[in-house]
Tab-separated table of C-alpha atoms and ligand atoms in Angstrom:
chain	number	residue	atom	x	y	z
A	22	MET	CA	60.218	-51.068	49.168
A	23	ALA	CA	57.347	-53.117	47.757
A	24	ALA	CA	57.517	-53.940	44.058
A	25	GLY	CA	55.476	-51.483	42.084
A	26	SER	CA	55.471	-48.684	44.616
A	27	ILE	CA	56.538	-45.212	43.650
A	28	MET	CA	59.929	-43.998	44.745
A	29	MET	CA	59.969	-40.320	45.527
A	30	GLY	CA	63.099	-38.228	45.253
A	31	THR	CA	63.886	-36.302	48.425
A	32	ALA	CA	62.750	-33.011	46.913
A	33	MET	CA	59.638	-34.723	45.523
A	34	ASN	CA	60.800	-33.801	42.074
A	35	THR	CA	61.491	-37.311	40.779
A	36	ILE	CA	59.154	-40.246	40.528
A	37	THR	CA	59.871	-43.697	39.191
A	38	LEU	CA	57.013	-45.873	38.121
A	39	ARG	CA	56.396	-48.967	36.120
A	40	ARG	CA	56.165	-48.183	32.439
A	41	PRO	CA	52.542	-47.134	31.810
A	42	ASP	CA	50.000	-48.523	29.353
A	43	ASP	CA	47.207	-46.737	27.523
A	44	TRP	CA	43.932	-48.644	27.761
A	45	HIS	CA	42.138	-46.649	25.037
A	46	LEU	CA	43.978	-45.315	22.020
A	47	HIS	CA	43.242	-44.317	18.423
A	48	LEU	CA	46.208	-44.830	16.107
A	49	ARG	CA	44.371	-44.563	12.758
A	50	ASP	CA	46.059	-45.972	9.666
A	51	GLY	CA	48.394	-45.054	6.804
A	52	ALA	CA	50.267	-41.744	7.004
A	53	VAL	CA	48.537	-40.649	10.220
A	54	LEU	CA	49.469	-43.915	11.948
A	55	GLU	CA	53.036	-43.401	10.806
A	56	GLY	CA	53.013	-39.848	12.110
A	57	VAL	CA	51.571	-40.578	15.552
A	58	VAL	CA	52.578	-44.048	16.726
A	59	ALA	CA	55.953	-42.937	18.119
A	60	ASP	CA	54.219	-40.500	20.470
A	61	THR	CA	52.704	-43.501	22.240
A	62	SER	CA	55.555	-45.997	21.963
A	63	ARG	CA	57.970	-43.434	23.446
A	64	HIS	CA	56.403	-43.794	26.912
A	65	PHE	CA	53.849	-46.578	26.837
A	66	ALA	CA	54.520	-50.305	26.675
A	67	ARG	CA	51.074	-51.375	25.503
A	68	ALA	CA	47.801	-49.877	24.363
A	69	ILE	CA	44.297	-51.064	23.654
A	70	ILE	CA	43.858	-50.084	20.024
A	71	MET	CA	40.485	-48.776	18.947
A	72	PRO	CA	38.987	-50.463	15.882
A	73	ASN	CA	37.038	-47.517	14.389
A	74	LEU	CA	38.944	-47.368	11.122
A	75	VAL	CA	37.234	-46.917	7.779
A	76	PRO	CA	36.214	-49.695	7.236
A	77	PRO	CA	36.236	-50.856	10.867
A	78	VAL	CA	38.231	-53.759	12.283
A	79	VAL	CA	35.488	-56.384	12.539
A	80	THR	CA	37.185	-59.756	12.163
A	81	THR	CA	40.224	-61.410	13.676
A	82	ALA	CA	41.851	-61.311	10.244
A	83	ASP	CA	41.262	-57.533	10.070
A	84	ALA	CA	42.821	-57.116	13.516
A	85	ARG	CA	45.829	-59.248	12.611
A	86	ALA	CA	46.468	-57.200	9.451
A	87	TYR	CA	46.027	-53.915	11.354
A	88	ARG	CA	48.446	-55.064	14.055
A	89	GLU	CA	51.024	-55.771	11.379
A	90	ARG	CA	50.617	-52.272	9.959
A	91	ILE	CA	51.101	-50.804	13.440
A	92	MET	CA	54.233	-52.875	14.033
A	93	ALA	CA	55.619	-51.794	10.658
A	94	ALA	CA	55.032	-48.113	11.536
A	95	LEU	CA	56.911	-48.281	14.874
A	96	PRO	CA	60.285	-46.574	15.091
A	97	LYS	CA	63.113	-49.110	15.040
A	98	GLY	CA	64.031	-50.242	18.519
A	99	ASP	CA	60.744	-49.238	20.181
A	100	ARG	CA	59.169	-52.095	22.042
A	101	PHE	CA	55.430	-51.620	21.984
A	102	GLU	CA	52.613	-54.132	22.124
A	103	PRO	CA	49.346	-53.153	20.431
A	104	LEU	CA	46.466	-54.920	22.179
A	105	MET	CA	43.927	-55.387	19.433
A	106	THR	CA	40.163	-55.048	19.665
A	107	LEU	CA	37.246	-55.924	17.426
A	108	TYR	CA	34.465	-53.528	16.536
A	109	LEU	CA	31.215	-55.123	17.654
A	110	THR	CA	28.538	-55.331	14.973
A	111	GLU	CA	25.208	-57.076	14.789
A	112	HIS	CA	27.008	-59.754	12.744
A	113	THR	CA	30.102	-60.392	14.884
A	114	ASP	CA	30.905	-64.089	14.691
A	115	PRO	CA	31.423	-65.520	18.207
A	116	ASP	CA	33.711	-68.298	16.905
A	117	ASP	CA	35.921	-65.838	15.069
A	118	LEU	CA	36.286	-63.656	18.124
A	119	GLU	CA	37.004	-66.592	20.414
A	120	GLU	CA	39.686	-67.763	18.010
A	121	GLY	CA	41.208	-64.263	18.090
A	122	VAL	CA	41.278	-64.345	21.874
A	123	LYS	CA	42.779	-67.832	22.011
A	124	SER	CA	45.546	-66.816	19.641
A	125	GLY	CA	46.465	-63.968	22.019
A	126	LEU	CA	45.600	-61.272	19.485
A	127	ILE	CA	42.268	-59.920	20.712
A	128	HIS	CA	41.998	-58.320	24.160
A	129	ALA	CA	38.582	-56.669	24.044
A	130	VAL	CA	35.572	-55.959	21.867
A	131	LYS	CA	34.417	-52.390	21.392
A	132	LEU	CA	30.772	-51.434	21.488
A	133	TYR	CA	29.885	-48.213	19.717
A	134	PRO	CA	26.192	-47.462	19.784
A	135	ALA	CA	25.482	-46.715	16.108
A	136	GLY	CA	26.120	-43.051	15.361
A	137	ALA	CA	27.661	-42.192	18.744
A	138	THR	CA	30.960	-40.877	17.440
A	139	THR	CA	33.661	-40.959	14.723
A	140	ASN	CA	33.120	-43.910	12.367
A	141	SER	CA	30.458	-45.530	14.499
A	142	HIS	CA	27.705	-45.857	11.901
A	143	GLY	CA	28.374	-49.614	11.638
A	144	GLY	CA	27.842	-50.005	15.404
A	145	VAL	CA	25.065	-51.747	17.260
A	146	ARG	CA	21.432	-50.675	16.913
A	147	ASP	CA	19.688	-53.790	18.134
A	148	PHE	CA	21.360	-55.458	21.100
A	149	ASP	CA	19.428	-58.669	20.566
A	150	LYS	CA	21.375	-59.150	17.354
A	151	ALA	CA	24.707	-58.738	19.153
A	152	MET	CA	23.727	-61.196	21.905
A	153	PRO	CA	25.512	-64.276	20.524
A	154	ALA	CA	28.818	-62.388	20.571
A	155	LEU	CA	28.141	-60.805	23.973
A	156	GLU	CA	27.181	-64.153	25.486
A	157	ARG	CA	30.383	-65.709	24.206
A	158	MET	CA	32.397	-62.808	25.624
A	159	ALA	CA	30.763	-63.293	29.015
A	160	LYS	CA	31.585	-66.991	28.840
A	161	ILE	CA	35.252	-66.556	28.000
A	162	GLY	CA	35.835	-63.448	30.160
A	163	LEU	CA	36.584	-61.082	27.283
A	164	PRO	CA	35.928	-57.450	28.276
A	165	MET	CA	33.521	-55.273	26.333
A	166	CYS	CA	34.789	-51.707	26.011
A	167	VAL	CA	31.827	-49.420	25.695
A	168	HIS	CA	31.360	-45.928	24.350
A	169	GLY	CA	28.687	-45.068	26.899
A	170	GLU	CA	26.429	-42.544	25.232
A	171	VAL	CA	22.939	-42.870	23.843
A	172	THR	CA	22.427	-41.486	20.380
A	173	THR	CA	18.752	-40.602	20.735
A	174	PRO	CA	18.339	-37.142	19.178
A	175	GLU	CA	15.995	-35.988	21.954
A	176	VAL	CA	18.595	-36.588	24.661
A	177	ASP	CA	20.773	-33.575	25.406
A	178	ILE	CA	24.421	-34.213	24.557
A	179	PHE	CA	25.483	-33.412	28.113
A	180	ASP	CA	23.100	-36.073	29.481
A	181	ARG	CA	23.917	-38.863	27.075
A	182	GLU	CA	26.279	-40.738	29.372
A	183	ALA	CA	23.920	-40.723	32.350
A	184	VAL	CA	20.990	-41.821	30.176
A	185	PHE	CA	23.097	-44.577	28.605
A	186	ILE	CA	23.942	-45.996	32.021
A	187	GLU	CA	20.324	-46.057	33.069
A	188	THR	CA	18.663	-47.218	29.876
A	189	VAL	CA	21.289	-49.360	28.142
A	190	LEU	CA	24.246	-50.357	30.285
A	191	ASP	CA	22.541	-51.286	33.512
A	192	PRO	CA	19.869	-53.423	31.784
A	193	LEU	CA	22.567	-55.100	29.674
A	194	ARG	CA	24.696	-55.873	32.737
A	195	LYS	CA	21.647	-57.317	34.480
A	196	ARG	CA	20.935	-59.476	31.439
A	197	LEU	CA	24.565	-60.626	31.249
A	198	PRO	CA	26.014	-60.332	34.772
A	199	ASP	CA	29.144	-62.271	33.795
A	200	LEU	CA	30.087	-59.801	31.056
A	201	LYS	CA	33.132	-57.731	31.990
A	202	VAL	CA	32.500	-54.142	30.969
A	203	THR	CA	35.050	-51.364	30.628
A	204	MET	CA	33.193	-48.065	30.592
A	205	GLU	CA	35.441	-46.040	28.372
A	206	HIS	CA	36.245	-42.370	28.914
A	207	VAL	CA	33.934	-41.807	31.858
A	208	THR	CA	33.079	-38.113	31.905
A	209	THR	CA	30.486	-37.686	34.631
A	210	GLU	CA	29.973	-38.029	38.338
A	211	ASP	CA	27.114	-40.386	37.404
A	212	GLY	CA	29.585	-42.634	35.587
A	213	VAL	CA	32.024	-42.601	38.493
A	214	ASN	CA	29.261	-43.429	40.966
A	215	TYR	CA	27.891	-46.186	38.779
A	216	ILE	CA	31.293	-47.853	38.557
A	217	LYS	CA	31.805	-47.526	42.286
A	218	SER	CA	28.401	-49.042	42.982
A	219	ALA	CA	29.089	-52.209	41.007
A	220	ARG	CA	30.165	-55.268	42.927
A	221	ASN	CA	32.152	-56.789	40.081
A	222	ASN	CA	32.754	-56.919	36.338
A	223	LEU	CA	32.803	-53.160	35.857
A	224	ALA	CA	35.729	-50.770	35.512
A	225	GLY	CA	36.276	-47.426	33.818
A	226	THR	CA	38.945	-45.611	31.895
A	227	ILE	CA	39.493	-41.890	32.342
A	228	THR	CA	41.195	-39.677	29.785
A	229	THR	CA	43.922	-37.171	30.464
A	230	HIS	CA	41.954	-34.280	29.031
A	231	HIS	CA	38.777	-34.918	31.039
A	232	LEU	CA	40.888	-34.520	34.187
A	233	ILE	CA	41.973	-31.085	32.954
A	234	ILE	CA	39.215	-29.365	31.002
A	235	ASN	CA	35.569	-28.737	31.627
A	236	ARG	CA	33.102	-27.541	29.006
A	237	ASN	CA	34.199	-23.924	29.368
A	238	ALA	CA	37.400	-24.829	27.518
A	239	ILE	CA	35.347	-25.523	24.394
A	240	LEU	CA	33.015	-22.562	24.514
A	241	VAL	CA	34.315	-19.567	26.477
A	242	GLY	CA	35.774	-16.755	24.387
A	243	GLY	CA	35.081	-18.507	21.097
A	244	ILE	CA	34.603	-22.054	19.867
A	245	ARG	CA	37.788	-24.034	20.412
A	246	PRO	CA	37.579	-27.166	18.307
A	247	HIS	CA	40.732	-28.735	19.701
A	248	TYR	CA	38.954	-29.191	23.034
A	249	TYR	CA	35.984	-30.917	21.424
A	250	CYS	CA	35.747	-34.655	21.883
A	251	LEU	CA	33.135	-37.274	22.655
A	252	PRO	CA	31.876	-37.745	25.219
A	253	VAL	CA	32.046	-33.968	25.396
A	254	ALA	CA	33.676	-32.420	28.491
A	255	LYS	CA	31.060	-31.658	31.150
A	256	ARG	CA	30.616	-29.212	34.047
A	257	GLU	CA	33.267	-28.620	36.687
A	258	ASN	CA	31.643	-30.882	39.305
A	259	HIS	CA	32.070	-33.789	36.898
A	260	ARG	CA	35.729	-32.993	36.275
A	261	LEU	CA	36.288	-32.940	40.027
A	262	ALA	CA	34.590	-36.323	40.413
A	263	LEU	CA	36.864	-37.749	37.723
A	264	ARG	CA	39.929	-36.338	39.451
A	265	ALA	CA	38.862	-37.855	42.752
A	266	ALA	CA	38.301	-41.254	41.119
A	267	ALA	CA	41.559	-41.247	39.149
A	268	THR	CA	43.681	-40.224	42.104
A	269	SER	CA	41.918	-42.445	44.638
A	270	GLY	CA	43.944	-45.560	43.868
A	271	ASP	CA	40.642	-47.467	43.390
A	272	ALA	CA	41.591	-50.373	41.099
A	273	ARG	CA	38.435	-49.890	39.003
A	274	PHE	CA	39.753	-46.663	37.464
A	275	PHE	CA	42.690	-46.459	35.096
A	276	LEU	CA	44.149	-44.494	32.211
A	277	GLY	CA	42.698	-44.650	28.732
A	278	THR	CA	43.815	-41.494	26.961
A	279	ASP	CA	41.348	-41.704	24.060
A	280	SER	CA	44.061	-39.794	22.234
A	281	ALA	CA	42.294	-39.298	18.919
A	282	PRO	CA	44.285	-37.583	16.165
A	283	HIS	CA	42.428	-35.694	13.448
A	284	LEU	CA	44.104	-33.556	10.810
A	285	ASP	CA	43.656	-29.863	11.651
A	286	PRO	CA	41.437	-28.988	8.670
A	287	LEU	CA	38.991	-31.682	9.799
A	288	LYS	CA	38.667	-30.054	13.209
A	289	GLU	CA	38.895	-26.394	12.227
A	290	CYS	CA	35.769	-26.248	10.084
A	291	ALA	CA	32.012	-25.780	10.297
A	292	CYS	CA	31.440	-29.354	11.478
A	293	GLY	CA	34.650	-30.390	13.193
A	294	CYS	CA	35.520	-33.945	14.216
A	295	ALA	CA	35.542	-35.067	17.849
A	296	GLY	CA	38.895	-36.013	19.289
A	297	ILE	CA	41.816	-34.603	21.269
A	298	TYR	CA	45.393	-35.602	20.590
A	299	THR	CA	47.110	-36.138	23.939
A	300	SER	CA	49.666	-38.900	23.358
A	301	VAL	CA	52.543	-36.410	23.159
A	302	ASN	CA	52.223	-34.928	26.651
A	303	THR	CA	49.900	-37.251	28.542
A	304	MET	CA	52.391	-38.392	31.174
A	305	SER	CA	53.459	-34.805	31.881
A	306	CYS	CA	49.827	-33.702	32.182
A	307	LEU	CA	49.028	-36.591	34.504
A	308	ALA	CA	51.993	-35.955	36.790
A	309	HIS	CA	50.854	-32.329	37.025
A	310	VAL	CA	47.283	-33.341	37.896
A	311	PHE	CA	48.326	-35.976	40.428
A	312	GLU	CA	50.730	-33.544	42.075
A	313	GLN	CA	47.964	-30.930	42.311
A	314	GLU	CA	45.829	-33.561	44.038
A	315	ASN	CA	48.673	-34.596	46.382
A	316	ALA	CA	48.499	-38.035	44.850
A	317	LEU	CA	51.758	-38.522	42.968
A	318	ASP	CA	52.144	-41.790	44.844
A	319	ARG	CA	48.962	-43.037	43.130
A	320	LEU	CA	49.938	-42.186	39.568
A	321	GLU	CA	51.451	-45.620	39.136
A	322	ALA	CA	48.213	-47.355	40.148
A	323	PHE	CA	46.270	-45.274	37.624
A	324	ALA	CA	48.695	-45.451	34.702
A	325	SER	CA	50.570	-48.720	35.212
A	326	LEU	CA	48.890	-51.166	37.600
A	327	ASN	CA	45.090	-51.062	37.588
A	328	GLY	CA	44.716	-51.527	33.836
A	329	PRO	CA	46.809	-54.681	33.517
A	330	ALA	CA	45.064	-56.172	36.547
A	331	TRP	CA	41.673	-55.624	34.907
A	332	TYR	CA	42.812	-57.088	31.587
A	333	GLY	CA	44.469	-60.090	33.264
A	334	LEU	CA	47.979	-59.085	32.263
A	335	ALA	CA	51.126	-58.593	34.307
A	336	PRO	CA	52.244	-55.007	34.910
A	337	ASN	CA	55.305	-53.944	32.959
A	338	GLU	CA	58.641	-54.773	34.529
A	339	GLU	CA	60.412	-51.758	33.052
A	340	ARG	CA	60.340	-48.421	34.863
A	341	ILE	CA	60.191	-44.845	33.683
A	342	THR	CA	61.464	-41.904	35.656
A	343	MET	CA	59.727	-38.553	35.642
A	344	VAL	CA	61.544	-35.409	36.675
A	345	LYS	CA	60.084	-32.036	37.589
A	346	ARG	CA	62.104	-29.422	35.720
A	347	ASP	CA	62.486	-25.784	36.706
A	348	GLN	CA	61.721	-24.656	33.180
A	349	PRO	CA	58.547	-25.782	31.395
A	350	VAL	CA	59.047	-28.743	29.087
A	351	ALA	CA	58.813	-27.748	25.411
A	352	PHE	CA	56.281	-29.916	23.597
A	353	PRO	CA	55.453	-29.399	19.933
A	354	ASP	CA	52.195	-27.517	19.285
A	355	LYS	CA	51.558	-29.758	16.306
A	356	ARG	CA	52.513	-33.205	15.162
A	357	GLU	CA	53.311	-33.019	11.461
A	358	THR	CA	52.280	-36.019	9.364
A	359	ALA	CA	52.577	-36.719	5.652
A	360	GLU	CA	48.868	-35.832	5.404
A	361	GLY	CA	49.091	-32.609	7.394
A	362	PRO	CA	49.366	-31.262	10.948
A	363	ILE	CA	47.583	-32.514	14.037
A	364	THR	CA	47.245	-30.128	16.983
A	365	VAL	CA	48.629	-31.406	20.279
A	366	PHE	CA	46.517	-30.983	23.423
A	367	ASP	CA	47.251	-27.712	25.214
A	368	PRO	CA	46.453	-28.101	28.927
A	369	MET	CA	46.561	-24.295	29.335
A	370	PHE	CA	49.204	-24.457	32.041
A	371	PRO	CA	52.963	-24.958	31.791
A	372	LEU	CA	54.125	-28.556	32.094
A	373	HIS	CA	57.154	-29.094	34.293
A	374	TRP	CA	57.103	-32.880	34.621
A	375	ASP	CA	59.164	-34.657	32.004
A	376	VAL	CA	59.713	-38.332	31.270
A	377	SER	CA	63.464	-38.547	31.600
A	378	GLU	CA	63.977	-42.226	30.905
A	379	GLY	CA	61.967	-44.429	28.674
B	422	LIG	O1	36.479	-37.728	20.768
B	422	LIG	C1	36.438	-38.841	20.296
B	422	LIG	N1	37.175	-39.185	19.219
B	422	LIG	N2	35.619	-39.722	20.840
B	422	LIG	C2	35.419	-40.920	20.290
B	422	LIG	O2	34.653	-41.658	20.831
B	422	LIG	C3	36.065	-41.284	19.021
B	422	LIG	C4	37.275	-40.552	18.813
B	422	LIG	C5	37.776	-40.631	17.389
B	422	LIG	O3	37.871	-41.748	16.861
B	422	LIG	O4	38.096	-39.600	16.816
B	423	LIG	ZN1	37.966	-43.334	21.680
């Protein structure tokens, strides 16, 4: 059997795959970091860590200090590698970022259009001002992770990804064809098609929840804040396009959970925060989705192989085994932290796949 391929049990109720990585993760800081980090390190070997703290992670020194806080919060014995990112601003120093890359600390730079989402007010308004950093990234092959939504008030929230591609991303990629771009949390058929149409230097992450919910989950029968995230879940045809892309084996698509913990009172209020906390049950949800799509043999490409290839890293040597249990797996409804509870993503169907080793 070729290295890296999935071994199926005879009853198709066991799969073994290389230990997965999460290519888009929010770990926060302080008590929330301490409360959530084990949910990722339990199953994942590495994760691209989002820099949208308050204040954001803007320099290599900030990223180094944040990495140390993450390492200190890990349960003893867990081996987990946080892959740090810098938050792109109009003042990002190209020399500082190159130094961070050379030292092995920095793996990507995150572009938040100013105002697009949680803690993005320090993001980029004028791309000309960010050009020195972007040009350096193109030169040294450092990927730019992009939150692909325009923030223009006139643009409908459900159209913001498609408009971003047309008016911001495509012009930027034409201006800097050597820049490697990771379109984060693609949520539309437009996004999938755009990635597929690119000849090189473009890939996309897909979240667990966007493979499972469409916008009805947020709005039917009452407003359900725990299904609200950004980019917001779209219509069913978009969810189906994401499923097709994720399960296709196409190396340009891979897992980035965008697991984004917020304390319950900050979501269950008149103006709730965007973010869905999926780290706890992501692998179980994904096995369910890939089985539904008759693509269990491609789960490893999506969760464990395509991401490292894009980021120029080796896939993990370790394996995890997933087992389909007769009884649903019991996941906690909430993750308790010293600052309060965080609701865990409810996929609205029973989860039978369990990570049995790892
Ligand atoms: O839903 C989201 N939550 N989308 C983002 O882009 C940010 C994230 C967060 O940090 O809470
Ligand atoms: Zn995110």
